[in-house]
Amino acid sequence: MRALVISDIHGNLEALNAVLAAAEPYDALWNLGDVVGYGGSPNEVVDLMRAKAQVNVRGNHDRVCCGLTSAVGFNPVARAAAEWTKKELTEENLAWLKAMPQGPVVPEEPGVTCVHGSPLNEDQYILNMRDAWAPLQQAATAITFFGHTHLQGGFSQKGHEWHEIKTQFRTKNVAESWKMAIPEGTRHLINPGSVGQPRDSDWRAAFVIYDSEAREIVYHRVPYDLTAAQGRILMAGLPERLAARLREGR
């Protein structure tokens, strides 16, 4: 079974379309949350997830943009984007976001869990080995897919051995992939990175393919129509910083 695993689309339709095209063929789509917020195409992105994703996990921006929680904890730029997104979303898409389940969510594929932040707390960031220790120890499955940080990579553990997973790409302007085997007896926290707003200084859209039969994770980066995505942000009257940071990848 080949699963396309994505996270943190953040209303970036151009990046999402590039990912969906590059990922073919796949058998299932697992969405780890933050479908909206920041980007200028919230309805178009939600429509695609409603139609294509077999697994959806809510993110903190999803909660705020549909009104489940307030934007008090957001910085001014994120708050402005959330307020605009909430007004822009259709009633049907608002209802869909409100109904998205809180993680952990377990797909039909055995041995896998999907979350947005940490499996222990949906809003917690897993940024380093200290953050990863308890989730790896307490995870109910061998593989947990998570997002929230916008940083592609992850963490693994086998017995007393612990490793941070850092992808190794050669460029920052063409489509690339990096493959990682899943040995027996290992436990993994896998972050596919952000589709719509990477923050690892690589502007390309990020995703992973999980192949359960081959027992491997393939990390991908793909370029997309950055100018069009930036134009949608600016045309919507959203803060210019949201457009500029797409090129910076941070």
Short mmCIF file of C-alpha atoms in Angstrom, two decimals:
data_model
loop_
_atom_site.label_atom_id
_atom_site.label_comp_id
_atom_site.label_asym_id
_atom_site.label_seq_id
_atom_site.Cartn_x
_atom_site.Cartn_y
_atom_site.Cartn_z
CA MET A 1 0.00 0.00 0.00
CA ARG A 2 1.33 3.41 -1.01
CA ALA A 3 0.05 6.30 1.10
CA LEU A 4 0.63 9.95 0.26
CA VAL A 5 1.15 11.73 3.59
CA ILE A 6 0.86 15.53 3.66
CA SER A 7 0.62 18.25 6.26
CA ASP A 8 0.36 22.01 6.67
CA ILE A 9 -1.08 22.92 3.26
CA HIS A 10 -2.14 26.30 4.66
CA GLY A 11 -4.38 27.35 1.80
CA ASN A 12 -1.64 27.05 -0.85
CA LEU A 13 -3.46 25.60 -3.86
CA GLU A 14 -0.50 25.77 -6.24
CA ALA A 15 1.72 23.79 -3.89
CA LEU A 16 -1.00 21.23 -3.23
CA ASN A 17 -1.66 20.67 -6.94
CA ALA A 18 2.06 20.16 -7.54
CA VAL A 19 2.22 17.58 -4.75
CA LEU A 20 -0.84 15.66 -5.94
CA ALA A 21 0.57 15.47 -9.45
CA ALA A 22 4.08 14.45 -8.35
CA ALA A 23 2.86 11.79 -5.91
CA GLU A 24 1.01 9.62 -8.44
CA PRO A 25 0.35 6.74 -8.21
CA TYR A 26 -0.80 6.32 -4.61
CA ASP A 27 -3.53 4.29 -2.91
CA ALA A 28 -4.55 6.61 -0.07
CA LEU A 29 -4.08 10.21 1.03
CA TRP A 30 -3.51 11.01 4.71
CA ASN A 31 -3.79 14.68 5.69
CA LEU A 32 -2.19 15.69 8.99
CA GLY A 33 -3.91 19.05 9.36
CA ASP A 34 -3.60 22.80 8.99
CA VAL A 35 -5.38 22.68 5.66
CA VAL A 36 -6.07 26.43 5.87
CA GLY A 37 -4.55 29.60 7.29
CA TYR A 38 -1.91 31.88 5.71
CA GLY A 39 -2.68 31.07 2.05
CA GLY A 40 -5.10 32.67 -0.38
CA SER A 41 -7.06 29.59 -1.55
CA PRO A 42 -8.81 28.11 1.49
CA ASN A 43 -11.98 26.89 -0.23
CA GLU A 44 -10.17 25.30 -3.16
CA VAL A 45 -7.81 23.44 -0.84
CA VAL A 46 -10.59 22.23 1.45
CA ASP A 47 -12.59 21.06 -1.57
CA LEU A 48 -9.65 18.91 -2.68
CA MET A 49 -9.16 17.39 0.76
CA ARG A 50 -12.86 16.66 1.08
CA ALA A 51 -12.76 14.83 -2.24
CA LYS A 52 -9.43 13.02 -2.02
CA ALA A 53 -8.29 12.37 1.57
CA GLN A 54 -9.13 9.13 3.34
CA VAL A 55 -7.67 10.40 6.63
CA ASN A 56 -7.93 13.95 7.96
CA VAL A 57 -6.60 15.25 11.28
CA ARG A 58 -7.37 18.76 12.45
CA GLY A 59 -4.63 21.31 13.04
CA ASN A 60 -4.56 24.38 15.25
CA HIS A 61 -5.14 26.73 12.29
CA ASP A 62 -8.08 24.59 11.18
CA ARG A 63 -9.62 24.99 14.63
CA VAL A 64 -9.14 28.76 14.70
CA CYS A 65 -10.20 29.40 11.11
CA CYS A 66 -13.51 27.59 11.59
CA GLY A 67 -14.22 29.24 14.94
CA LEU A 68 -13.73 26.31 17.31
CA THR A 69 -11.05 28.22 19.22
CA SER A 70 -9.97 31.86 19.29
CA ALA A 71 -6.95 33.43 17.61
CA VAL A 72 -5.73 35.03 20.84
CA GLY A 73 -2.55 32.96 20.88
CA PHE A 74 -1.65 33.74 17.26
CA ASN A 75 0.80 36.44 16.23
CA PRO A 76 -0.74 39.43 14.38
CA VAL A 77 0.04 38.08 10.90
CA ALA A 78 -1.40 34.63 11.63
CA ARG A 79 -4.43 36.21 13.30
CA ALA A 80 -5.14 38.43 10.30
CA ALA A 81 -4.94 35.43 7.98
CA ALA A 82 -7.21 33.34 10.22
CA GLU A 83 -9.84 36.07 10.42
CA TRP A 84 -9.80 36.53 6.63
CA THR A 85 -9.99 32.76 6.09
CA LYS A 86 -12.97 32.38 8.40
CA LYS A 87 -14.89 35.03 6.43
CA GLU A 88 -13.86 33.50 3.09
CA LEU A 89 -14.81 29.88 3.79
CA THR A 90 -18.15 28.56 2.58
CA GLU A 91 -20.65 27.25 5.12
CA GLU A 92 -20.03 23.70 3.87
CA ASN A 93 -16.28 24.00 4.26
CA LEU A 94 -16.59 25.61 7.69
CA ALA A 95 -18.74 22.68 8.79
CA TRP A 96 -16.24 20.18 7.38
CA LEU A 97 -13.37 21.81 9.26
CA LYS A 98 -15.36 21.83 12.48
CA ALA A 99 -16.00 18.11 12.08
CA MET A 100 -12.38 17.15 11.48
CA PRO A 101 -11.24 14.74 14.20
CA GLN A 102 -8.58 15.54 16.75
CA GLY A 103 -5.58 13.23 16.50
CA PRO A 104 -4.44 10.59 17.01
CA VAL A 105 -6.31 9.05 14.06
CA VAL A 106 -5.56 5.47 13.02
CA PRO A 107 -5.88 4.65 9.30
CA GLU A 108 -6.98 1.25 8.04
CA GLU A 109 -3.33 0.37 7.41
CA PRO A 110 -2.03 -1.45 10.53
CA GLY A 111 0.86 -0.14 12.56
CA VAL A 112 0.39 3.54 11.70
CA THR A 113 -0.98 6.58 13.55
CA CYS A 114 -1.66 10.08 12.17
CA VAL A 115 -1.50 13.24 14.32
CA HIS A 116 -0.97 16.97 13.82
CA GLY A 117 1.40 17.92 16.64
CA SER A 118 2.41 15.33 19.19
CA PRO A 119 0.35 12.15 19.73
CA LEU A 120 0.30 13.24 23.40
CA ASN A 121 -0.90 16.81 22.71
CA GLU A 122 -2.17 18.04 19.35
CA ASP A 123 -0.66 21.52 19.85
CA GLN A 124 2.78 20.40 21.03
CA TYR A 125 5.73 20.87 18.65
CA ILE A 126 8.18 17.99 18.22
CA LEU A 127 11.37 19.82 17.32
CA ASN A 128 14.17 17.79 18.89
CA MET A 129 14.98 14.47 20.52
CA ARG A 130 13.84 15.72 23.91
CA ASP A 131 10.39 16.45 22.44
CA ALA A 132 10.35 13.09 20.64
CA TRP A 133 11.31 10.89 23.59
CA ALA A 134 7.94 10.51 25.32
CA PRO A 135 5.87 10.23 22.10
CA LEU A 136 8.16 7.48 20.80
CA GLN A 137 8.03 5.63 24.12
CA GLN A 138 4.27 5.87 24.45
CA ALA A 139 3.15 5.57 20.82
CA ALA A 140 0.61 2.82 20.21
CA THR A 141 2.04 2.04 16.76
CA ALA A 142 5.51 1.63 15.25
CA ILE A 143 5.07 4.61 12.92
CA THR A 144 3.50 7.96 13.80
CA PHE A 145 3.12 10.62 11.13
CA PHE A 146 3.07 14.16 12.48
CA GLY A 147 3.28 17.74 11.19
CA HIS A 148 2.87 21.17 12.83
CA THR A 149 6.56 22.18 12.76
CA HIS A 150 6.80 22.64 8.95
CA LEU A 151 10.17 20.84 9.17
CA GLN A 152 10.64 17.70 7.08
CA GLY A 153 12.39 14.81 8.81
CA GLY A 154 11.67 12.94 12.02
CA PHE A 155 13.02 10.71 14.77
CA SER A 156 13.60 6.98 15.19
CA GLN A 157 14.32 4.58 18.02
CA LYS A 158 15.44 0.96 18.27
CA GLY A 159 16.27 -0.32 21.71
CA HIS A 160 18.74 2.12 23.23
CA GLU A 161 19.59 3.75 19.89
CA TRP A 162 17.97 7.08 19.03
CA HIS A 163 18.36 9.01 15.80
CA GLU A 164 17.16 12.25 14.29
CA ILE A 165 16.14 11.86 10.65
CA LYS A 166 17.46 14.62 8.41
CA THR A 167 16.65 14.54 4.71
CA GLN A 168 19.52 14.96 2.28
CA PHE A 169 18.69 16.87 -0.88
CA ARG A 170 21.23 18.26 -3.34
CA THR A 171 19.38 21.27 -4.75
CA LYS A 172 16.55 23.65 -3.95
CA ASN A 173 15.02 24.15 -7.37
CA VAL A 174 14.02 20.81 -8.93
CA ALA A 175 11.99 17.80 -7.85
CA GLU A 176 13.96 15.43 -5.62
CA SER A 177 13.37 12.40 -3.41
CA TRP A 178 15.22 10.74 -0.53
CA LYS A 179 14.48 7.18 0.56
CA MET A 180 14.62 5.69 4.05
CA ALA A 181 14.15 2.04 4.95
CA ILE A 182 12.05 0.96 7.94
CA PRO A 183 13.94 -1.87 9.69
CA GLU A 184 12.06 -4.38 11.81
CA GLY A 185 11.83 -3.47 15.47
CA THR A 186 12.17 0.28 14.98
CA ARG A 187 9.78 3.04 16.01
CA HIS A 188 9.48 6.23 14.03
CA LEU A 189 8.05 9.73 14.19
CA ILE A 190 7.86 10.89 10.57
CA ASN A 191 7.24 14.50 9.54
CA PRO A 192 6.41 14.91 5.83
CA GLY A 193 7.15 18.63 6.04
CA SER A 194 4.82 21.39 4.91
CA VAL A 195 3.07 21.42 1.55
CA GLY A 196 2.22 25.10 1.58
CA GLN A 197 4.69 26.88 3.86
CA PRO A 198 7.99 25.05 4.52
CA ARG A 199 10.21 26.50 7.24
CA ASP A 200 13.43 24.58 6.66
CA SER A 201 14.88 27.16 4.24
CA ASP A 202 13.69 25.13 1.23
CA TRP A 203 10.77 26.75 -0.59
CA ARG A 204 9.68 23.57 -2.41
CA ALA A 205 6.51 21.76 -1.36
CA ALA A 206 7.20 18.77 0.88
CA PHE A 207 5.50 15.38 1.27
CA VAL A 208 6.24 11.69 1.88
CA ILE A 209 5.15 8.43 0.35
CA TYR A 210 4.80 5.54 2.80
CA ASP A 211 5.14 2.13 1.11
CA SER A 212 4.04 -0.54 3.56
CA GLU A 213 5.02 -3.47 1.33
CA ALA A 214 8.52 -2.17 0.56
CA ARG A 215 8.82 -0.97 4.18
CA GLU A 216 10.18 2.42 3.24
CA ILE A 217 9.51 6.12 3.55
CA VAL A 218 10.29 8.33 0.57
CA TYR A 219 10.65 12.03 1.31
CA HIS A 220 9.93 14.39 -1.59
CA ARG A 221 10.39 18.06 -2.49
CA VAL A 222 8.74 19.54 -5.58
CA PRO A 223 8.74 23.06 -7.05
CA TYR A 224 5.42 24.77 -7.72
CA ASP A 225 4.04 28.00 -9.19
CA LEU A 226 5.31 30.23 -6.41
CA THR A 227 4.41 33.49 -8.15
CA ALA A 228 0.78 32.47 -8.50
CA ALA A 229 0.56 31.45 -4.83
CA GLN A 230 2.08 34.77 -3.77
CA GLY A 231 -0.31 36.64 -6.05
CA ARG A 232 -3.35 35.03 -4.44
CA ILE A 233 -2.13 36.17 -1.01
CA LEU A 234 -1.56 39.73 -2.15
CA MET A 235 -4.82 39.94 -4.11
CA ALA A 236 -6.68 38.81 -0.99
CA GLY A 237 -5.22 41.75 0.93
CA LEU A 238 -3.37 39.48 3.34
CA PRO A 239 -0.08 40.63 4.94
CA GLU A 240 2.77 40.88 2.42
CA ARG A 241 4.99 38.90 4.80
CA LEU A 242 2.93 35.78 4.04
CA ALA A 243 3.82 36.04 0.37
CA ALA A 244 7.48 36.90 0.93
CA ARG A 245 8.18 34.01 3.28
CA LEU A 246 7.09 31.44 0.66
CA ARG A 247 10.22 32.25 -1.37
CA GLU A 248 12.39 32.16 1.74
CA GLY A 249 11.10 28.80 2.92
CA ARG A 250 10.96 29.95 6.53
#
